[in-house]
PDB file of C-alpha atoms in Angstrom:
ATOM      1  CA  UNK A   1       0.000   0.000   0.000  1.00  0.00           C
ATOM      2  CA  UNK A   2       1.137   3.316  -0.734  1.00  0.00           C
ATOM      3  CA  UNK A   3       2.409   5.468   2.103  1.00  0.00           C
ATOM      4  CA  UNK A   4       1.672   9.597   1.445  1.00  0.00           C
ATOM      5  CA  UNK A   5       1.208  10.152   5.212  1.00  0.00           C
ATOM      6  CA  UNK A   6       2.848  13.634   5.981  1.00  0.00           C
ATOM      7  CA  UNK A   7       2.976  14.336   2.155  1.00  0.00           C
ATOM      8  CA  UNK A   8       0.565  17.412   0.930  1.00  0.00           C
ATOM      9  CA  UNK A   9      -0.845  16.994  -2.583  1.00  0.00           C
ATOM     10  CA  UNK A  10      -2.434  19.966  -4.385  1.00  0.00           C
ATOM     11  CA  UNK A  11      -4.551  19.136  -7.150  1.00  0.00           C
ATOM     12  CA  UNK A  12      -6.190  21.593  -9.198  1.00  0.00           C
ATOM     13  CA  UNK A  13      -9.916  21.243 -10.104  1.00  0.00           C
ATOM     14  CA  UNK A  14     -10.475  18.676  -7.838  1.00  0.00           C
ATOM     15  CA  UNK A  15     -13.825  19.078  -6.889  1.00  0.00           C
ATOM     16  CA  UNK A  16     -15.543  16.882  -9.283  1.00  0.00           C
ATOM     17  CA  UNK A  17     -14.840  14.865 -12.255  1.00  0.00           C
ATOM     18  CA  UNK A  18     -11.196  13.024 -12.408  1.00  0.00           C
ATOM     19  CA  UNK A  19      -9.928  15.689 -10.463  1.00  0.00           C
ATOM     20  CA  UNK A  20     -11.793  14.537  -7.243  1.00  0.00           C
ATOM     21  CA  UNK A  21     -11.078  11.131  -8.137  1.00  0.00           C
ATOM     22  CA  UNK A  22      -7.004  11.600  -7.998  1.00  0.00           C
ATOM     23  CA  UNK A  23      -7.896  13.822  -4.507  1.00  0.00           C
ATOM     24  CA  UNK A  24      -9.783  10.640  -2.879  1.00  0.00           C
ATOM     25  CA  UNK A  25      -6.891   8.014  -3.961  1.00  0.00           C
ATOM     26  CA  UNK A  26      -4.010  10.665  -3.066  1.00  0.00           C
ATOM     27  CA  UNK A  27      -6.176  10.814   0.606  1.00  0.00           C
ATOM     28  CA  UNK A  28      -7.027   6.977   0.733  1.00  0.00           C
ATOM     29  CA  UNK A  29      -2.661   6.610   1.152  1.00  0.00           C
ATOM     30  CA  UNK A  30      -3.156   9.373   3.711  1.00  0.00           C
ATOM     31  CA  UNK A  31      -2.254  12.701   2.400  1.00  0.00           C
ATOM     32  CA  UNK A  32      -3.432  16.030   2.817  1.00  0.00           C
ATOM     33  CA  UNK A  33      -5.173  17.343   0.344  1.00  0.00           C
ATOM     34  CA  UNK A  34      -5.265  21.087  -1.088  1.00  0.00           C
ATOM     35  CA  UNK A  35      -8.123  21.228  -2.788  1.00  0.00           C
ATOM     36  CA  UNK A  36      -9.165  23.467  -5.895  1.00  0.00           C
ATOM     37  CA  UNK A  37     -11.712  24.116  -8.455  1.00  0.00           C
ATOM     38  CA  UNK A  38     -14.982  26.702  -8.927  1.00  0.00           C
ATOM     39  CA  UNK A  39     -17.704  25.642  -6.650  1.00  0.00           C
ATOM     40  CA  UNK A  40     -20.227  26.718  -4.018  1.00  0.00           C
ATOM     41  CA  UNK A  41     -19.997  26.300  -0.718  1.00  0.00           C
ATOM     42  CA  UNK A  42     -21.937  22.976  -0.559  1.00  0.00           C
ATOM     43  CA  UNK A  43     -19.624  21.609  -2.826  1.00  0.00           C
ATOM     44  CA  UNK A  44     -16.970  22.106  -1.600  1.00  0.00           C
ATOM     45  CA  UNK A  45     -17.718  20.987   2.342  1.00  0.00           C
ATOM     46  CA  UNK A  46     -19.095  18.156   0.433  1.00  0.00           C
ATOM     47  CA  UNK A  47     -16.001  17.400  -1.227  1.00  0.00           C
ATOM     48  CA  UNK A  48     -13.727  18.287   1.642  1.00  0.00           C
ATOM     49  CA  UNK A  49     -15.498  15.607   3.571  1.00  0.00           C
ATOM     50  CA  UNK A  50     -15.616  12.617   1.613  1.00  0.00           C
ATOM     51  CA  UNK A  51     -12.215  13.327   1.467  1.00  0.00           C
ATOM     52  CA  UNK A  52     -11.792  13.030   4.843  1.00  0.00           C
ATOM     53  CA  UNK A  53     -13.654   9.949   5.053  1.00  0.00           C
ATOM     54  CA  UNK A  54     -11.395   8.397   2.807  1.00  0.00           C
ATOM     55  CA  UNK A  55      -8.491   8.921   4.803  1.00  0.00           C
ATOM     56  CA  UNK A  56      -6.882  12.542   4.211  1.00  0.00           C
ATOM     57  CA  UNK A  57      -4.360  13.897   6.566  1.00  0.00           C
ATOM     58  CA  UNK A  58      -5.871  17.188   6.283  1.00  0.00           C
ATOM     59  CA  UNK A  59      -8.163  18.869   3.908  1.00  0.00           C
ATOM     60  CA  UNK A  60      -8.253  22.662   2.758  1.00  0.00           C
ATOM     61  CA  UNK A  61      -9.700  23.855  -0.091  1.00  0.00           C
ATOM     62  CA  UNK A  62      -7.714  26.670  -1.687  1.00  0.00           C
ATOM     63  CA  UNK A  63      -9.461  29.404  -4.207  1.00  0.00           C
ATOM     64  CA  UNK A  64      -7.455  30.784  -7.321  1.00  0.00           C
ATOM     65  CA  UNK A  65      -8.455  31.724 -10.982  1.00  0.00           C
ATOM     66  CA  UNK A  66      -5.835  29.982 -12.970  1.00  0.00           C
ATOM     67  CA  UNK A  67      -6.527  32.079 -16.239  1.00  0.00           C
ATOM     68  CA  UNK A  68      -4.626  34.363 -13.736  1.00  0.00           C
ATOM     69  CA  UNK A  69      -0.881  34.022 -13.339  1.00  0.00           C
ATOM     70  CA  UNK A  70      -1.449  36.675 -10.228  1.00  0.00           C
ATOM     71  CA  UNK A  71      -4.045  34.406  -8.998  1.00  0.00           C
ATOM     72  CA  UNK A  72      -1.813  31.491  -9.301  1.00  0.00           C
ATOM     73  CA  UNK A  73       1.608  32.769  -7.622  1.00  0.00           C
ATOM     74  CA  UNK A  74      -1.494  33.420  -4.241  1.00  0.00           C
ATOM     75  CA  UNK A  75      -2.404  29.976  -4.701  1.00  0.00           C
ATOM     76  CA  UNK A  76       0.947  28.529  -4.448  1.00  0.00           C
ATOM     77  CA  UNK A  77       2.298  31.061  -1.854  1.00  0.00           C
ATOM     78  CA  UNK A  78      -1.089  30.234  -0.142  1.00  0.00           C
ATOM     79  CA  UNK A  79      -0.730  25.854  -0.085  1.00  0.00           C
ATOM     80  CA  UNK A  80       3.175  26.471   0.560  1.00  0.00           C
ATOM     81  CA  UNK A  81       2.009  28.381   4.141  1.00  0.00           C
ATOM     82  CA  UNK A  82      -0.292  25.181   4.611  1.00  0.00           C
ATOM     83  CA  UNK A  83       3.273  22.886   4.210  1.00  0.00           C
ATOM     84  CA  UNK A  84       4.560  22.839   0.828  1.00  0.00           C
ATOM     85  CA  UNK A  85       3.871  20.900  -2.299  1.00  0.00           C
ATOM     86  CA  UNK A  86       4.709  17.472  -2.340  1.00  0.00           C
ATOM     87  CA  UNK A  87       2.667  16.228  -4.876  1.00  0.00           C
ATOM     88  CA  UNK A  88       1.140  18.586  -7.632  1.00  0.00           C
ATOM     89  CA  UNK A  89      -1.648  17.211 -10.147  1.00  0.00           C
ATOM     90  CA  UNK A  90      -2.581  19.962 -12.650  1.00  0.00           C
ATOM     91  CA  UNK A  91      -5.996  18.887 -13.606  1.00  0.00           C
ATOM     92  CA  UNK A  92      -8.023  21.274 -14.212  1.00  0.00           C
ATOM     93  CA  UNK A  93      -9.214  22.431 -17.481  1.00  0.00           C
ATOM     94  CA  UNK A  94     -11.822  23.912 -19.986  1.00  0.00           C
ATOM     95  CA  UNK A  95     -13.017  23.372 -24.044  1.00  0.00           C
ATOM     96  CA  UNK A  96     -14.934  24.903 -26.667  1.00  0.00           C
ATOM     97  CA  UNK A  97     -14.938  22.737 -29.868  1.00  0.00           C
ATOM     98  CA  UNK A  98     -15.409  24.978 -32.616  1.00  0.00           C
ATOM     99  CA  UNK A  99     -13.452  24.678 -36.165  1.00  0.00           C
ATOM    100  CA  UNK A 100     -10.196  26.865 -36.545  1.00  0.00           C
ATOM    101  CA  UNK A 101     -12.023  29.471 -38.504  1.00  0.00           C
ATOM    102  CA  UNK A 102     -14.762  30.366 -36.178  1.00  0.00           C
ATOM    103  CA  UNK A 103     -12.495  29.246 -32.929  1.00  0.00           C
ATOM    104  CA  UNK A 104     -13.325  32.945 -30.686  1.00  0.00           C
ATOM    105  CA  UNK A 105      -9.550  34.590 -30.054  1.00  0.00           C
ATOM    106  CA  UNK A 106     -10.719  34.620 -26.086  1.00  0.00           C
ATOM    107  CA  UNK A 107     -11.488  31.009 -26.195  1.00  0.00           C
ATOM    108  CA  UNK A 108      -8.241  30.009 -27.865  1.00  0.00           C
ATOM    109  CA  UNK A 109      -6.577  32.296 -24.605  1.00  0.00           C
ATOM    110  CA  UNK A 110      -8.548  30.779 -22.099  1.00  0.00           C
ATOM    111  CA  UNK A 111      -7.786  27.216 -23.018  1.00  0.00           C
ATOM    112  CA  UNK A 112      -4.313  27.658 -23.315  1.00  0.00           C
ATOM    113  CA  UNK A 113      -3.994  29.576 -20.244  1.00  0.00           C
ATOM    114  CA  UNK A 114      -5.848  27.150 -18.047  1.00  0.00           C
ATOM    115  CA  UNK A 115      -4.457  23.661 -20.193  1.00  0.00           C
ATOM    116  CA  UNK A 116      -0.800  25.094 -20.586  1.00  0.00           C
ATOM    117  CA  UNK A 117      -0.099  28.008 -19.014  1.00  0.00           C
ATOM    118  CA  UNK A 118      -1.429  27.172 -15.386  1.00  0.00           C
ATOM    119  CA  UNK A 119       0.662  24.212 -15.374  1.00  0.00           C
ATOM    120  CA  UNK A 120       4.060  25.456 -16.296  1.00  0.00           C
ATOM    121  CA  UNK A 121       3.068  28.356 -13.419  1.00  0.00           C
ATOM    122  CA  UNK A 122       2.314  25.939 -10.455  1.00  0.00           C
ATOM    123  CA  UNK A 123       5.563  24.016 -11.314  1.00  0.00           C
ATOM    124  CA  UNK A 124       7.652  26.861 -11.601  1.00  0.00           C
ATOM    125  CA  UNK A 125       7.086  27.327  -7.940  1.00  0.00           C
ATOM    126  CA  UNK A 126       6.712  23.657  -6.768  1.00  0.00           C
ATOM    127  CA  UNK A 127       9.276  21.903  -8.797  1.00  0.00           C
ATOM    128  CA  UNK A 128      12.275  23.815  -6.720  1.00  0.00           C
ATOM    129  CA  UNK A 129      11.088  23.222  -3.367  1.00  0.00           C
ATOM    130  CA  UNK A 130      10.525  19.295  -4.259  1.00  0.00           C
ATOM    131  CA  UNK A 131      14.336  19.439  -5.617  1.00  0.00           C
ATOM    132  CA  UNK A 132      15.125  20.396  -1.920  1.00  0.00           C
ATOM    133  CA  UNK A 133      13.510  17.907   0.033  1.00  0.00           C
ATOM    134  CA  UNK A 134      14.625  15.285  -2.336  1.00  0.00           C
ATOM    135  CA  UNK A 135      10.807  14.059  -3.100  1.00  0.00           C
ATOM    136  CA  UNK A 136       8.212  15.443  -5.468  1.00  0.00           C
ATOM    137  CA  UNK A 137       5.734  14.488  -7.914  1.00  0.00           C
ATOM    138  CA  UNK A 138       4.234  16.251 -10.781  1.00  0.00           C
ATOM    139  CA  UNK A 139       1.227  14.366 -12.715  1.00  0.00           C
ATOM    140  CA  UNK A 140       0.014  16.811 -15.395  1.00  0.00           C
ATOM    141  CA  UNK A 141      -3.829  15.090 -17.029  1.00  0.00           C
ATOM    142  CA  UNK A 142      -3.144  15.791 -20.596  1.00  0.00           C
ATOM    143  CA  UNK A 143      -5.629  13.391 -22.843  1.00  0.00           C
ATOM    144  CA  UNK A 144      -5.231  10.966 -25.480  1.00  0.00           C
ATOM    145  CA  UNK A 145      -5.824  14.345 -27.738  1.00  0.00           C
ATOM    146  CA  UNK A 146      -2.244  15.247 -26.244  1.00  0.00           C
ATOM    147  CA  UNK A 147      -0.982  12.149 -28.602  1.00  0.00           C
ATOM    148  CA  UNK A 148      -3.299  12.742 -31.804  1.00  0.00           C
ATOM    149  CA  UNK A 149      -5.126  15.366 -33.540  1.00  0.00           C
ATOM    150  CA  UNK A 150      -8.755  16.341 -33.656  1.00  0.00           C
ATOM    151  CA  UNK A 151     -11.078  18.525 -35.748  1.00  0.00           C
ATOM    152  CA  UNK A 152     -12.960  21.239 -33.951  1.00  0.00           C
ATOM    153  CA  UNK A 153     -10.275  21.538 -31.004  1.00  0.00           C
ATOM    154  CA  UNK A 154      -7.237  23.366 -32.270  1.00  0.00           C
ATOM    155  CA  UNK A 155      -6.841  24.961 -28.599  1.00  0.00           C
ATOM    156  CA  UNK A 156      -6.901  22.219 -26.312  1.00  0.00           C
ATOM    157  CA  UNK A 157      -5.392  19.662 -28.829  1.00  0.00           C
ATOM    158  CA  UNK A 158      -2.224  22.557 -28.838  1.00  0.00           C
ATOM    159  CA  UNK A 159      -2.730  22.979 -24.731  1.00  0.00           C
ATOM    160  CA  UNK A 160      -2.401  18.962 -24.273  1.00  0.00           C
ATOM    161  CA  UNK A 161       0.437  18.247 -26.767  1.00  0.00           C
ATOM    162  CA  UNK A 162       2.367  20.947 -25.192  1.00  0.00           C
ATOM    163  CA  UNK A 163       1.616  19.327 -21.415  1.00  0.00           C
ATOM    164  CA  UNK A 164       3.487  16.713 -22.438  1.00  0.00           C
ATOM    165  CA  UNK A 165       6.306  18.446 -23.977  1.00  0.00           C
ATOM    166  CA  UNK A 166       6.340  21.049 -20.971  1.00  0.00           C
ATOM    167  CA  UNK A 167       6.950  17.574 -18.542  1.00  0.00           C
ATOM    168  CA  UNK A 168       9.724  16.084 -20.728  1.00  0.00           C
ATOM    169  CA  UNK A 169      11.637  18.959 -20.166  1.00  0.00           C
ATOM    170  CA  UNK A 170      10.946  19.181 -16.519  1.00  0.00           C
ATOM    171  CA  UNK A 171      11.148  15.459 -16.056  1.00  0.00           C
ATOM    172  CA  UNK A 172      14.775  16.164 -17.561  1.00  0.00           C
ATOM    173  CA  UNK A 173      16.290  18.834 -15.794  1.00  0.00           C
ATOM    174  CA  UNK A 174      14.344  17.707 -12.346  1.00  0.00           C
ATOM    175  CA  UNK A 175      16.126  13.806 -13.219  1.00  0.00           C
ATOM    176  CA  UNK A 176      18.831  13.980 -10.932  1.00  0.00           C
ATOM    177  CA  UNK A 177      17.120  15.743  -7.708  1.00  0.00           C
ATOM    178  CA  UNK A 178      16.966  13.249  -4.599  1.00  0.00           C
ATOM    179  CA  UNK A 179      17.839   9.831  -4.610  1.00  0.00           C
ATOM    180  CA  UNK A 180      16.105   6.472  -5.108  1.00  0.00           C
ATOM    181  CA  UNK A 181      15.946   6.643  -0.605  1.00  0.00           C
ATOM    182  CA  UNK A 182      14.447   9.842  -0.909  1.00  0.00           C
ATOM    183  CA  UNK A 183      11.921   9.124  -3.740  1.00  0.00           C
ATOM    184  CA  UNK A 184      13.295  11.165  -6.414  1.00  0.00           C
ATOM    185  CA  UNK A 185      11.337  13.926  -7.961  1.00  0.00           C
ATOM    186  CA  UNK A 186       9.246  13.304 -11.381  1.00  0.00           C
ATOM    187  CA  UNK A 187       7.238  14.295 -14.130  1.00  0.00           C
ATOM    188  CA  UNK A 188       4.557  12.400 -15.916  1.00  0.00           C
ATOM    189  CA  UNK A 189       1.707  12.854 -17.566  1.00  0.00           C
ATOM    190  CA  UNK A 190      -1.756  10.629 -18.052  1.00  0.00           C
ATOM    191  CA  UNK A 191      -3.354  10.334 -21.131  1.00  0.00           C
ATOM    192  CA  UNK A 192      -7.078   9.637 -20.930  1.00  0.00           C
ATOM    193  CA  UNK A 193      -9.352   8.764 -23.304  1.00  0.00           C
ATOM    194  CA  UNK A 194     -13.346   8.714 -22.773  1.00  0.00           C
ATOM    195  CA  UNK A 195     -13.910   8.952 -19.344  1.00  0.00           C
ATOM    196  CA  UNK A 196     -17.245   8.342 -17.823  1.00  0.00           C
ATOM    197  CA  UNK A 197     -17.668  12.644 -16.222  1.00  0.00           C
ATOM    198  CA  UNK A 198     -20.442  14.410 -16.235  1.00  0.00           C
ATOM    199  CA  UNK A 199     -19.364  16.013 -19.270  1.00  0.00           C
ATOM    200  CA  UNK A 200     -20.009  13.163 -21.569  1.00  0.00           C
ATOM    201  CA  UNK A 201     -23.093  12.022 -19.748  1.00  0.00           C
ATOM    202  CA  UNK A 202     -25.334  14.271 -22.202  1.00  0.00           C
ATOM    203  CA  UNK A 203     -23.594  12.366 -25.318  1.00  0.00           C
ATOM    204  CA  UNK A 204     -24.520   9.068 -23.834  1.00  0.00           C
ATOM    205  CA  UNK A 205     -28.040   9.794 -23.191  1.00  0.00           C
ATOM    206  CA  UNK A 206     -28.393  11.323 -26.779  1.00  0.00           C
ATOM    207  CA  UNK A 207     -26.844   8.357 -28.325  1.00  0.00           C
ATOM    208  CA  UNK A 208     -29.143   5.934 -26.482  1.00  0.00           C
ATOM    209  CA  UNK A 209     -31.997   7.381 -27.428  1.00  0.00           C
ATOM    210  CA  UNK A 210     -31.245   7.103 -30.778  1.00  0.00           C
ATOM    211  CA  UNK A 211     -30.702   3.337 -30.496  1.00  0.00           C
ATOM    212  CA  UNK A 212     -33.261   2.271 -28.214  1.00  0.00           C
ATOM    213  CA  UNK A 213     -32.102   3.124 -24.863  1.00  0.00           C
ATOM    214  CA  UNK A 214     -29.345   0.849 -24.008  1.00  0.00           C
ATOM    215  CA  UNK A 215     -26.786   2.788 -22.151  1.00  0.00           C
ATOM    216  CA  UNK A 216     -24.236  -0.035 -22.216  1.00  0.00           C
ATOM    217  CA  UNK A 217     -24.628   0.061 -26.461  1.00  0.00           C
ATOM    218  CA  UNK A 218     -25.072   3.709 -26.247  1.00  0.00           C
ATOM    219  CA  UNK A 219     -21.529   3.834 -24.948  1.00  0.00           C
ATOM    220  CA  UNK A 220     -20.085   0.855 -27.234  1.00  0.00           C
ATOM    221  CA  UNK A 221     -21.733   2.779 -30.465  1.00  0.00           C
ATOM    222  CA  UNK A 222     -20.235   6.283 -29.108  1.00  0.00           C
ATOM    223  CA  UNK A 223     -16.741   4.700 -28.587  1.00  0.00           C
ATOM    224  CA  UNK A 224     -16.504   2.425 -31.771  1.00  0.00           C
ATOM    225  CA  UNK A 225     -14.339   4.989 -33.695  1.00  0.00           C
ATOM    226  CA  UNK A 226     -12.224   5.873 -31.253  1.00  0.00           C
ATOM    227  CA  UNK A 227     -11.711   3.414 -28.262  1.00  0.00           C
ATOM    228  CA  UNK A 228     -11.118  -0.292 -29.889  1.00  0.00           C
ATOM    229  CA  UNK A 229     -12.648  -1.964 -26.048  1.00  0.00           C
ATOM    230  CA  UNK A 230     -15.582   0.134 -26.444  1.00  0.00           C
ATOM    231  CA  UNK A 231     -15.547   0.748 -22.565  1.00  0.00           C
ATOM    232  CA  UNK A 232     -15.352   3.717 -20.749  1.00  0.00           C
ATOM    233  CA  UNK A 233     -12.647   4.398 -18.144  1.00  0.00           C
ATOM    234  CA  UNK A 234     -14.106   5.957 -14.434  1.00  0.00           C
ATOM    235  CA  UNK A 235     -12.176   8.654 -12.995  1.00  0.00           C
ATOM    236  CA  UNK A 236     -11.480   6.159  -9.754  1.00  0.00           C
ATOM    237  CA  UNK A 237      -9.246   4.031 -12.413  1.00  0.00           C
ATOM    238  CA  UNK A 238      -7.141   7.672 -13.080  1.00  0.00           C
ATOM    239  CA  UNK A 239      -6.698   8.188  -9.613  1.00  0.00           C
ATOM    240  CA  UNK A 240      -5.305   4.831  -8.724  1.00  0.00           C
ATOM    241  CA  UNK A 241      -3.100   5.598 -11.950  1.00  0.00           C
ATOM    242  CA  UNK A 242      -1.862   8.939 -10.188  1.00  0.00           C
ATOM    243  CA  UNK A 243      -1.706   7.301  -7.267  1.00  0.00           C
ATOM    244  CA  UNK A 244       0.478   4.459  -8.126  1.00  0.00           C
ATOM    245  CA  UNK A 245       2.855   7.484  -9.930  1.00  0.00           C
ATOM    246  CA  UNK A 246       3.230   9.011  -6.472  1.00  0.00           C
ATOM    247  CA  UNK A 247       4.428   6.420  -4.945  1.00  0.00           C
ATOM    248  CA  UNK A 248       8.387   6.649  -3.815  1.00  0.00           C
ATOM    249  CA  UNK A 249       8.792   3.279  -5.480  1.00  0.00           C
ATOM    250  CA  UNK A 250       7.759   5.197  -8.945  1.00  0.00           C
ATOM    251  CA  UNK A 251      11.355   7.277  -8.822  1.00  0.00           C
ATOM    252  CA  UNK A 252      12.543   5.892 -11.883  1.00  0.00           C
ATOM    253  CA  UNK A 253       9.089   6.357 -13.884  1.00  0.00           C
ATOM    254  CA  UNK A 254       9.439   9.903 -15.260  1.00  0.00           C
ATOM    255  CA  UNK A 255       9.020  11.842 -18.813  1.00  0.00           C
ATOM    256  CA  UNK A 256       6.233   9.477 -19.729  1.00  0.00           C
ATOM    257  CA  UNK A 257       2.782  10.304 -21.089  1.00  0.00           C
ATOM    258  CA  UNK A 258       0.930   6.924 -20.010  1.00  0.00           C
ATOM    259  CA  UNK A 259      -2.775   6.326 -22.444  1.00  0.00           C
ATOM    260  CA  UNK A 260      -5.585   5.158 -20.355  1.00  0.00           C
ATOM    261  CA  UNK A 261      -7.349   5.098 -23.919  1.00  0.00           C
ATOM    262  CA  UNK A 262      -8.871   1.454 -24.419  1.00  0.00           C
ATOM    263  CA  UNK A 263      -6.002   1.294 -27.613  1.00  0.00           C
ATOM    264  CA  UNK A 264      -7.389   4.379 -28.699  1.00  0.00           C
ATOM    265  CA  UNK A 265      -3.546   5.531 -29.649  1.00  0.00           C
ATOM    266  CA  UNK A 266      -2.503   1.819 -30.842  1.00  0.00           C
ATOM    267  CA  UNK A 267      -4.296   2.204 -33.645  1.00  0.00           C
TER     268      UNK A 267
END
């Protein structure tokens, strides 16, 4: 079992969705958890306590814009008074599929300031403090769209190829900090493909409708083009991913961009 107790993992839009997911398996090995997204105040006591529930050190749930590189330098300074970075999992993100003509200038900004930008901010301040204690871990979410192309998303397509790019350089010059005893300090990223959110639960329902109601085909029939298993992935199996990643053991796993795609990119 993996040990985090002591460790403090910030993890940016973790309220819902995958982000939550990677906060409950990060607080299942016992560490604290900074937590971060846009949400009421229900949602985020509710969030802050299942968390708890599931074994956090510690739970705090930190505010910041991260279209705002202000914003962002308050978070950080903010969760490094609360004990430092440990772990960081840039998560968070935002879409708007529209084709490269029509694509609106502000929506091209946005993405890449919260896919891209945000990330290579928040590691610019944790990824020197992790070199000093001789353990860190950075696990940027890029997407299987981070590997391949696709219409109607020039934005985030750009924002997740260059998450990966932006780690292989950090997992590089970050390579030699600590020491297999200490954990090391690395960089990966995870690649998912569909992933059963409440973002893709309105193109499931549509789809089953349209062949008779059978959510199980529904997804099979949405997924044959794309993902050759035809199942979804659920945001617990990306946690457990992240998880695993964190681990000390995981010091000589770094630079990678790991597919949880169903052979989506092995085509």
């Amino acid at each position: 079992m993996t040990d985090l107790s002591g460790k403090t993992a910030l993890v940016t839009g973790s309220v819902q969705g995958i982000g939550f997911a990677i906060a409950e398996a990060l607080a299942s090995a016992g560490a604290r958890i900074a937590l971060h997204g846009i949400a009421q105040e229900a949602e985020i006591e509710q969030a802050s306590a299942a968390l708890q529930a599931a074994g956090a050190g510690d739970v705090h749930f930190f505010p910041g814009d991260l279209m705002q590189p202000e914003e962002i330098d308050a978070l950080m300074a903010a969760v490094a008074d609360w004990g430092g970075v440990d772990i960081l999992v840039n998560n968070a993100g935002i879409q708007h599929p529209a084709p490269i003509a029509d694509m609106p200038r502000a929506s091209w900004n946005a993405i890449i300031a919260v896919n891209l930008s945000a990330a290579f901010h928040t590691m610019q301040h944790a990824l020197p403090v992790m070199a000093d204690r001789g353990f860190g871990r950075v696990v940027n979410i890029a997407s299987v769209q981070g590997l391949i192309g696709s219409v109607h998303k020039a934005p985030y397509v750009a924002a997740k190829h260059g998450i990966i790019g932006l780690s292989k350089v950090a997992a590089l010059e970050y390579a030699t900090a600590g020491s297999k005893a200490t954990g090391g300090v690395t960089v990966n990223c995870i690649c998912p493909g569909w992933t059963e959110t409440a973002l893709i639960v309105p193109q499931i329902e549509a789809r089953a409708q349209i062949i008779g109601g059978d959510r199980d085909a529904a997804i099979a029939d949405l997924l044959a083009e794309k993902q050759p298993t035809r199942r979804t992935s659920d945001p617990s199996e990306i946690g457990r991913l992240a998880l695993w990643l964190c681990d000390p053991m995981a010091h000589n796993v770094t630079g990678t961009a790991i597919p949880v795609d169903g052979g989506w990119t092995a085509q």
